[in-house]
């Protein structure tokens, strides 16, 4: 029997964990507690959907802004943590002028995870309902955050809104908070990520220095990397512009939640997606799943981040990543871009879910149209 490489084995393990989480959620009976090239085609005109009765959506709740000296809770909702990750998260919090507080389970071990489901739920709740804690920051992703979703107190979290920060596996928490608490959370670097000047500046601008309108920059480092690495080469997939609330996250996690009570809702939204370590045919398969589930066409626009390490290995045949992205994004018929500065990369934007933004696909610019915090 052939042996798997380390990268392939890790990807398989990750996919198995995501599949198991999706099956668990789908079977859960209890509801939660409460400047484009001329060859680039323009987006097709959208026909208005016929009116139909619908319960009015609850208003979006934006959490209070962060201020220097605020206490930030560092939590572990997914994979078990190494001590150096905890130390890095503490140092990054302090470098931003904030005070760190660790969740009770950050050193817990339960197989692959940072404690049992109950320990991780209790750890998240403990920080959220601590009146001294003003925000929560995921130390790392990994796998397992989806297991918490049926057990979170969304009603209480909405009554006491706080910014929740993270990405990758924390996509599950972002989508659940938006859908069941109608609460803005923030797709941004993890606490143990490298805190680059770019990432720190954008995070502080969005969370601590909000403005009514704010254009999100492209990382200069990514522009340089694009000269040698195709994964960083930004492009317009389909021209046009669109406005709508931001939603999205990691493609693997997001697609695993389709069909559960916590799946992404894309109608009229700017859907942003990224991934890492997935071969192009798997990216194509997951995007096809979203297409068949009716989740790409209703979106106002598609915003691709950087899909790092998602090309075929040298010497192996198969579609390139650009083909998978361009065909599936293009088929949606809406403005679409690839290569914005977010994903499993050093420099990252901070993207507030639920907050209205505008994408100009021709110039590949993304602008927040309202403040993300109060």
Short mmCIF file of C-alpha atoms in Angstrom, two decimals:
data_model
loop_
_atom_site.label_atom_id
_atom_site.label_comp_id
_atom_site.label_asym_id
_atom_site.label_seq_id
_atom_site.Cartn_x
_atom_site.Cartn_y
_atom_site.Cartn_z
CA UNK A 1 0.00 0.00 0.00
CA UNK A 2 1.43 3.44 -0.89
CA UNK A 3 2.23 5.73 1.98
CA UNK A 4 0.93 9.25 2.30
CA UNK A 5 3.19 12.27 2.51
CA UNK A 6 3.00 14.35 5.70
CA UNK A 7 1.09 17.12 3.89
CA UNK A 8 -1.37 14.69 2.36
CA UNK A 9 -1.92 12.90 5.63
CA UNK A 10 -2.57 16.13 7.45
CA UNK A 11 -5.03 17.21 4.74
CA UNK A 12 -6.85 13.87 4.97
CA UNK A 13 -7.05 14.12 8.75
CA UNK A 14 -8.37 17.64 8.46
CA UNK A 15 -11.01 16.65 5.93
CA UNK A 16 -12.10 13.72 8.08
CA UNK A 17 -12.51 15.97 11.10
CA UNK A 18 -14.56 18.48 9.08
CA UNK A 19 -16.76 15.72 7.65
CA UNK A 20 -17.38 14.25 11.11
CA UNK A 21 -18.33 17.67 12.48
CA UNK A 22 -20.74 18.30 9.61
CA UNK A 23 -22.45 14.93 10.09
CA UNK A 24 -22.78 15.56 13.80
CA UNK A 25 -24.37 18.96 13.27
CA UNK A 26 -26.70 17.78 10.52
CA UNK A 27 -28.07 15.11 12.84
CA UNK A 28 -28.47 17.36 15.84
CA UNK A 29 -32.15 17.63 16.69
CA UNK A 30 -31.87 20.46 19.18
CA UNK A 31 -31.97 23.97 17.75
CA UNK A 32 -29.45 26.50 19.07
CA UNK A 33 -30.47 28.37 22.11
CA UNK A 34 -31.69 30.87 20.52
CA UNK A 35 -8.76 47.73 -13.55
CA UNK A 36 -10.18 44.70 -15.30
CA UNK A 37 -8.79 43.34 -18.64
CA UNK A 38 -11.05 43.67 -21.66
CA UNK A 39 -11.29 39.87 -21.79
CA UNK A 40 -12.87 39.73 -18.37
CA UNK A 41 -16.63 39.30 -18.74
CA UNK A 42 -18.98 41.65 -16.98
CA UNK A 43 -21.38 40.28 -14.43
CA UNK A 44 -24.74 39.30 -15.82
CA UNK A 45 -27.76 41.46 -14.91
CA UNK A 46 -29.59 40.18 -11.88
CA UNK A 47 -33.34 39.72 -12.09
CA UNK A 48 -35.28 40.70 -9.04
CA UNK A 49 -36.68 37.73 -7.17
CA UNK A 50 -40.46 37.64 -6.84
CA UNK A 51 -41.71 38.91 -3.51
CA UNK A 52 -42.61 36.28 -0.95
CA UNK A 53 -43.51 36.34 2.72
CA UNK A 54 -40.49 36.39 5.01
CA UNK A 55 -39.95 37.03 8.66
CA UNK A 56 -38.08 40.29 9.14
CA UNK A 57 -34.42 39.73 10.01
CA UNK A 58 -33.26 40.95 13.38
CA UNK A 59 -31.04 44.01 13.20
CA UNK A 60 -27.32 43.41 13.17
CA UNK A 61 -25.58 44.04 16.49
CA UNK A 62 -22.12 45.60 16.40
CA UNK A 63 -19.94 45.19 19.47
CA UNK A 64 -18.31 48.11 21.27
CA UNK A 65 -14.95 49.21 19.94
CA UNK A 66 -11.75 48.09 21.61
CA UNK A 67 -9.75 50.67 23.54
CA UNK A 68 -6.13 50.64 24.72
CA UNK A 69 -5.83 48.74 27.98
CA UNK A 70 -8.93 46.59 27.41
CA UNK A 71 -8.77 42.95 28.47
CA UNK A 72 -8.92 40.39 25.67
CA UNK A 73 -9.80 36.78 26.33
CA UNK A 74 -7.62 34.25 24.50
CA UNK A 75 -9.63 31.11 23.77
CA UNK A 76 -9.14 27.64 22.32
CA UNK A 77 -12.20 26.28 20.52
CA UNK A 78 -10.49 23.75 18.30
CA UNK A 79 -7.16 21.90 18.24
CA UNK A 80 -4.93 21.43 21.27
CA UNK A 81 -2.31 24.11 21.84
CA UNK A 82 1.45 24.07 22.20
CA UNK A 83 2.93 26.27 24.89
CA UNK A 84 4.71 28.52 22.39
CA UNK A 85 1.41 29.31 20.66
CA UNK A 86 -0.05 30.46 23.96
CA UNK A 87 3.03 32.58 24.65
CA UNK A 88 2.86 34.17 21.19
CA UNK A 89 -0.82 35.02 21.63
CA UNK A 90 -0.10 36.67 24.97
CA UNK A 91 2.77 38.68 23.46
CA UNK A 92 0.69 39.76 20.45
CA UNK A 93 -2.14 40.93 22.69
CA UNK A 94 0.24 43.01 24.76
CA UNK A 95 1.92 44.41 21.62
CA UNK A 96 -1.48 45.85 20.64
CA UNK A 97 -1.74 47.65 23.98
CA UNK A 98 -4.28 45.16 25.36
CA UNK A 99 -4.34 42.87 28.38
CA UNK A 100 -4.52 39.09 27.83
CA UNK A 101 -6.64 36.67 29.83
CA UNK A 102 -6.52 32.95 29.12
CA UNK A 103 -9.57 30.71 28.86
CA UNK A 104 -9.57 27.90 31.46
CA UNK A 105 -9.11 25.19 28.83
CA UNK A 106 -6.16 26.55 26.85
CA UNK A 107 -3.87 23.79 28.19
CA UNK A 108 -6.50 21.06 28.24
CA UNK A 109 -6.06 17.99 26.02
CA UNK A 110 -8.80 15.72 24.77
CA UNK A 111 -7.41 13.73 21.87
CA UNK A 112 -6.81 16.20 19.06
CA UNK A 113 -8.70 18.98 20.82
CA UNK A 114 -8.11 21.63 23.50
CA UNK A 115 -10.39 19.82 25.89
CA UNK A 116 -13.75 18.13 25.55
CA UNK A 117 -16.65 19.87 23.87
CA UNK A 118 -17.97 20.89 27.29
CA UNK A 119 -14.58 22.26 28.36
CA UNK A 120 -14.29 24.31 25.20
CA UNK A 121 -17.85 25.63 25.44
CA UNK A 122 -17.34 26.51 29.10
CA UNK A 123 -14.03 28.22 28.31
CA UNK A 124 -15.62 30.38 25.63
CA UNK A 125 -18.62 31.24 27.80
CA UNK A 126 -16.38 32.04 30.79
CA UNK A 127 -14.57 34.71 28.81
CA UNK A 128 -17.67 36.05 27.10
CA UNK A 129 -19.61 36.53 30.32
CA UNK A 130 -16.66 37.96 32.26
CA UNK A 131 -17.49 41.69 32.54
CA UNK A 132 -13.80 42.61 32.45
CA UNK A 133 -13.22 40.89 29.11
CA UNK A 134 -14.02 43.19 26.20
CA UNK A 135 -13.11 40.90 23.24
CA UNK A 136 -12.26 37.28 22.49
CA UNK A 137 -9.33 36.20 20.28
CA UNK A 138 -8.77 32.66 19.04
CA UNK A 139 -5.26 31.45 19.76
CA UNK A 140 -5.31 29.10 16.75
CA UNK A 141 -7.63 27.18 14.45
CA UNK A 142 -7.15 23.58 13.47
CA UNK A 143 -10.35 21.55 13.71
CA UNK A 144 -13.24 21.14 16.09
CA UNK A 145 -14.90 24.54 16.52
CA UNK A 146 -18.04 23.28 14.78
CA UNK A 147 -18.62 20.87 17.66
CA UNK A 148 -19.41 23.82 19.92
CA UNK A 149 -22.13 25.37 17.78
CA UNK A 150 -25.24 23.62 19.17
CA UNK A 151 -24.19 24.44 22.73
CA UNK A 152 -23.51 28.19 22.65
CA UNK A 153 -25.86 30.67 24.33
CA UNK A 154 -26.50 32.92 21.35
CA UNK A 155 -29.22 34.96 23.05
CA UNK A 156 -26.95 35.87 25.95
CA UNK A 157 -24.05 36.60 23.61
CA UNK A 158 -26.25 38.99 21.63
CA UNK A 159 -27.28 40.79 24.82
CA UNK A 160 -23.61 41.31 25.75
CA UNK A 161 -21.91 41.79 22.37
CA UNK A 162 -18.15 41.46 22.17
CA UNK A 163 -15.77 41.24 19.19
CA UNK A 164 -14.69 37.68 18.42
CA UNK A 165 -11.50 37.44 16.35
CA UNK A 166 -9.95 34.58 14.39
CA UNK A 167 -9.98 32.70 11.09
CA UNK A 168 -9.62 29.24 9.56
CA UNK A 169 -11.55 26.78 11.76
CA UNK A 170 -13.05 29.73 13.66
CA UNK A 171 -15.10 30.30 10.48
CA UNK A 172 -17.64 28.01 12.15
CA UNK A 173 -18.05 30.39 15.07
CA UNK A 174 -18.27 33.43 12.79
CA UNK A 175 -21.07 31.93 10.71
CA UNK A 176 -23.01 30.74 13.74
CA UNK A 177 -22.78 34.10 15.52
CA UNK A 178 -23.97 35.92 12.42
CA UNK A 179 -26.85 33.54 11.77
CA UNK A 180 -28.10 32.90 15.29
CA UNK A 181 -27.05 36.01 17.24
CA UNK A 182 -26.97 38.50 14.33
CA UNK A 183 -23.67 39.66 15.79
CA UNK A 184 -20.67 41.06 13.93
CA UNK A 185 -17.45 39.11 14.42
CA UNK A 186 -14.07 39.57 12.77
CA UNK A 187 -12.21 37.33 10.32
CA UNK A 188 -8.59 38.22 11.05
CA UNK A 189 -5.31 36.73 12.21
CA UNK A 190 -5.22 34.26 15.07
CA UNK A 191 -3.64 35.20 18.36
CA UNK A 192 -0.62 32.98 17.63
CA UNK A 193 -0.15 34.31 14.07
CA UNK A 194 2.80 36.51 13.17
CA UNK A 195 1.70 40.03 14.05
CA UNK A 196 3.02 41.95 11.04
CA UNK A 197 2.75 45.75 10.85
CA UNK A 198 0.17 45.37 8.05
CA UNK A 199 -2.06 43.02 10.03
CA UNK A 200 -1.78 45.10 13.20
CA UNK A 201 -2.56 48.37 11.41
CA UNK A 202 -5.69 47.04 9.70
CA UNK A 203 -6.92 45.28 12.84
CA UNK A 204 -6.56 48.43 14.91
CA UNK A 205 -8.19 50.57 12.21
CA UNK A 206 -11.27 48.35 12.05
CA UNK A 207 -11.66 47.54 15.75
CA UNK A 208 -10.25 50.58 17.53
CA UNK A 209 -10.40 53.51 15.06
CA UNK A 210 -13.64 52.97 13.13
CA UNK A 211 -14.69 55.30 10.33
CA UNK A 212 -17.98 55.50 8.39
CA UNK A 213 -16.15 54.38 5.25
CA UNK A 214 -12.83 52.58 5.07
CA UNK A 215 -10.97 51.17 2.09
CA UNK A 216 -9.14 47.94 2.89
CA UNK A 217 -5.60 47.86 1.44
CA UNK A 218 -3.71 45.19 -0.44
CA UNK A 219 -0.53 44.02 1.27
CA UNK A 220 2.64 45.35 -0.44
CA UNK A 221 4.32 42.07 0.52
CA UNK A 222 1.70 40.14 -1.40
CA UNK A 223 2.25 42.31 -4.48
CA UNK A 224 5.94 41.37 -4.38
CA UNK A 225 5.21 37.69 -3.75
CA UNK A 226 2.92 37.68 -6.80
CA UNK A 227 5.95 38.14 -9.06
CA UNK A 228 7.10 34.59 -8.27
CA UNK A 229 4.15 32.81 -6.64
CA UNK A 230 0.93 32.36 -8.64
CA UNK A 231 -1.11 31.93 -5.46
CA UNK A 232 -0.58 35.63 -4.68
CA UNK A 233 -1.45 36.98 -8.15
CA UNK A 234 -4.58 39.07 -7.83
CA UNK A 235 -6.95 39.28 -10.76
CA UNK A 236 -10.46 40.17 -11.80
CA UNK A 237 -12.45 37.04 -12.58
CA UNK A 238 -15.64 38.86 -13.56
CA UNK A 239 -16.01 42.63 -13.75
CA UNK A 240 -18.55 44.87 -12.12
CA UNK A 241 -19.22 46.24 -8.67
CA UNK A 242 -21.53 45.19 -5.88
CA UNK A 243 -22.52 46.11 -2.35
CA UNK A 244 -23.72 43.91 0.47
CA UNK A 245 -22.88 42.53 3.89
CA UNK A 246 -19.67 40.54 4.24
CA UNK A 247 -19.83 36.84 5.03
CA UNK A 248 -17.58 33.84 4.47
CA UNK A 249 -14.29 32.40 5.67
CA UNK A 250 -12.38 29.19 5.14
CA UNK A 251 -13.83 27.21 2.22
CA UNK A 252 -13.31 23.78 3.78
CA UNK A 253 -15.04 24.71 7.02
CA UNK A 254 -17.78 26.69 5.30
CA UNK A 255 -18.63 23.90 2.86
CA UNK A 256 -18.69 21.33 5.68
CA UNK A 257 -21.47 23.33 7.36
CA UNK A 258 -23.76 23.34 4.31
CA UNK A 259 -27.02 21.66 5.21
CA UNK A 260 -26.70 22.30 8.94
CA UNK A 261 -28.50 24.96 11.01
CA UNK A 262 -25.22 26.91 11.03
CA UNK A 263 -24.51 27.09 7.29
CA UNK A 264 -23.62 30.30 5.50
CA UNK A 265 -26.38 32.54 4.18
CA UNK A 266 -25.24 34.25 0.99
CA UNK A 267 -28.21 36.07 -0.54
CA UNK A 268 -27.15 39.62 -1.43
CA UNK A 269 -23.83 39.18 0.39
CA UNK A 270 -20.19 39.68 -0.52
CA UNK A 271 -19.01 36.10 -0.02
CA UNK A 272 -15.30 35.90 0.81
CA UNK A 273 -13.40 32.59 0.67
CA UNK A 274 -9.87 31.28 1.28
CA UNK A 275 -8.14 27.95 1.90
CA UNK A 276 -4.78 26.27 2.36
CA UNK A 277 -3.26 22.92 1.45
CA UNK A 278 -6.14 21.72 -0.75
CA UNK A 279 -5.48 20.47 -4.28
CA UNK A 280 -7.30 22.26 -7.13
CA UNK A 281 -9.73 19.40 -7.75
CA UNK A 282 -10.83 19.58 -4.12
CA UNK A 283 -11.24 23.37 -4.34
CA UNK A 284 -13.34 22.77 -7.46
CA UNK A 285 -15.40 20.12 -5.65
CA UNK A 286 -16.14 22.34 -2.67
CA UNK A 287 -17.06 25.31 -4.86
CA UNK A 288 -19.29 23.02 -6.92
CA UNK A 289 -20.98 21.93 -3.71
CA UNK A 290 -21.75 25.57 -2.89
CA UNK A 291 -22.99 26.08 -6.44
CA UNK A 292 -25.29 23.05 -6.31
CA UNK A 293 -26.56 24.12 -2.89
CA UNK A 294 -27.64 27.45 -4.40
CA UNK A 295 -25.14 29.50 -2.43
CA UNK A 296 -22.95 31.12 -5.12
CA UNK A 297 -25.52 32.55 -7.54
CA UNK A 298 -27.52 34.50 -4.92
CA UNK A 299 -24.40 36.27 -3.64
CA UNK A 300 -23.86 39.88 -4.68
CA UNK A 301 -20.16 39.19 -5.34
CA UNK A 302 -17.41 36.64 -4.72
CA UNK A 303 -14.17 37.71 -3.06
CA UNK A 304 -11.29 35.26 -3.19
CA UNK A 305 -8.41 35.58 -0.78
CA UNK A 306 -5.10 33.79 -1.21
CA UNK A 307 -5.38 30.00 -1.58
CA UNK A 308 -1.88 29.12 -0.37
CA UNK A 309 -0.28 25.74 -1.17
CA UNK A 310 -3.27 24.74 -3.29
CA UNK A 311 -1.47 23.94 -6.56
CA UNK A 312 -0.74 20.44 -7.84
CA UNK A 313 2.68 19.05 -6.87
CA UNK A 314 5.37 19.39 -9.57
CA UNK A 315 5.03 16.72 -12.22
CA UNK A 316 1.42 15.87 -11.40
CA UNK A 317 -1.32 16.41 -13.94
CA UNK A 318 -4.60 18.13 -13.20
CA UNK A 319 -6.36 21.43 -13.49
CA UNK A 320 -4.46 24.41 -12.08
CA UNK A 321 -5.89 26.34 -9.20
CA UNK A 322 -6.68 29.35 -11.42
CA UNK A 323 -8.93 27.17 -13.60
CA UNK A 324 -10.88 25.87 -10.62
CA UNK A 325 -11.37 29.37 -9.21
CA UNK A 326 -12.15 31.11 -12.50
CA UNK A 327 -14.64 28.50 -13.74
CA UNK A 328 -16.64 28.23 -10.54
CA UNK A 329 -16.50 31.95 -9.66
CA UNK A 330 -17.27 32.89 -13.26
CA UNK A 331 -20.28 30.58 -13.46
CA UNK A 332 -21.96 32.46 -10.63
CA UNK A 333 -22.42 35.46 -12.93
CA UNK A 334 -21.58 38.07 -10.32
CA UNK A 335 -18.58 40.39 -9.82
CA UNK A 336 -15.66 38.27 -8.66
CA UNK A 337 -11.99 38.70 -7.80
CA UNK A 338 -9.11 36.57 -6.57
CA UNK A 339 -6.03 37.44 -4.50
CA UNK A 340 -7.25 39.82 -1.82
CA UNK A 341 -5.05 39.99 1.29
CA UNK A 342 -6.56 37.37 3.55
CA UNK A 343 -6.06 33.66 4.09
CA UNK A 344 -3.33 31.53 5.63
CA UNK A 345 -0.75 34.23 4.93
CA UNK A 346 1.39 36.62 6.95
CA UNK A 347 -0.40 39.88 6.13
CA UNK A 348 -4.15 39.74 6.70
CA UNK A 349 -7.10 42.05 6.42
CA UNK A 350 -9.69 42.24 9.16
CA UNK A 351 -13.10 41.48 7.65
CA UNK A 352 -16.19 42.17 9.79
CA UNK A 353 -18.99 39.73 9.06
CA UNK A 354 -22.42 41.31 8.55
CA UNK A 355 -21.04 44.78 7.86
CA UNK A 356 -21.88 46.31 4.49
CA UNK A 357 -19.02 46.69 2.01
CA UNK A 358 -18.49 47.49 -1.66
CA UNK A 359 -16.40 45.47 -4.11
CA UNK A 360 -15.14 47.07 -7.32
CA UNK A 361 -13.98 44.00 -9.20
CA UNK A 362 -12.34 45.97 -12.00
CA UNK A 363 -9.94 47.75 -9.68
CA UNK A 364 -10.01 44.94 -7.07
CA UNK A 365 -10.84 47.28 -4.22
CA UNK A 366 -12.89 46.41 -1.16
CA UNK A 367 -14.35 49.20 0.97
CA UNK A 368 -16.25 49.00 4.24
CA UNK A 369 -19.33 51.24 3.99
CA UNK A 370 -20.02 51.53 7.71
CA UNK A 371 -18.23 51.25 11.01
CA UNK A 372 -17.88 47.68 12.28
CA UNK A 373 -17.98 48.60 15.96
CA UNK A 374 -19.96 51.06 18.07
#
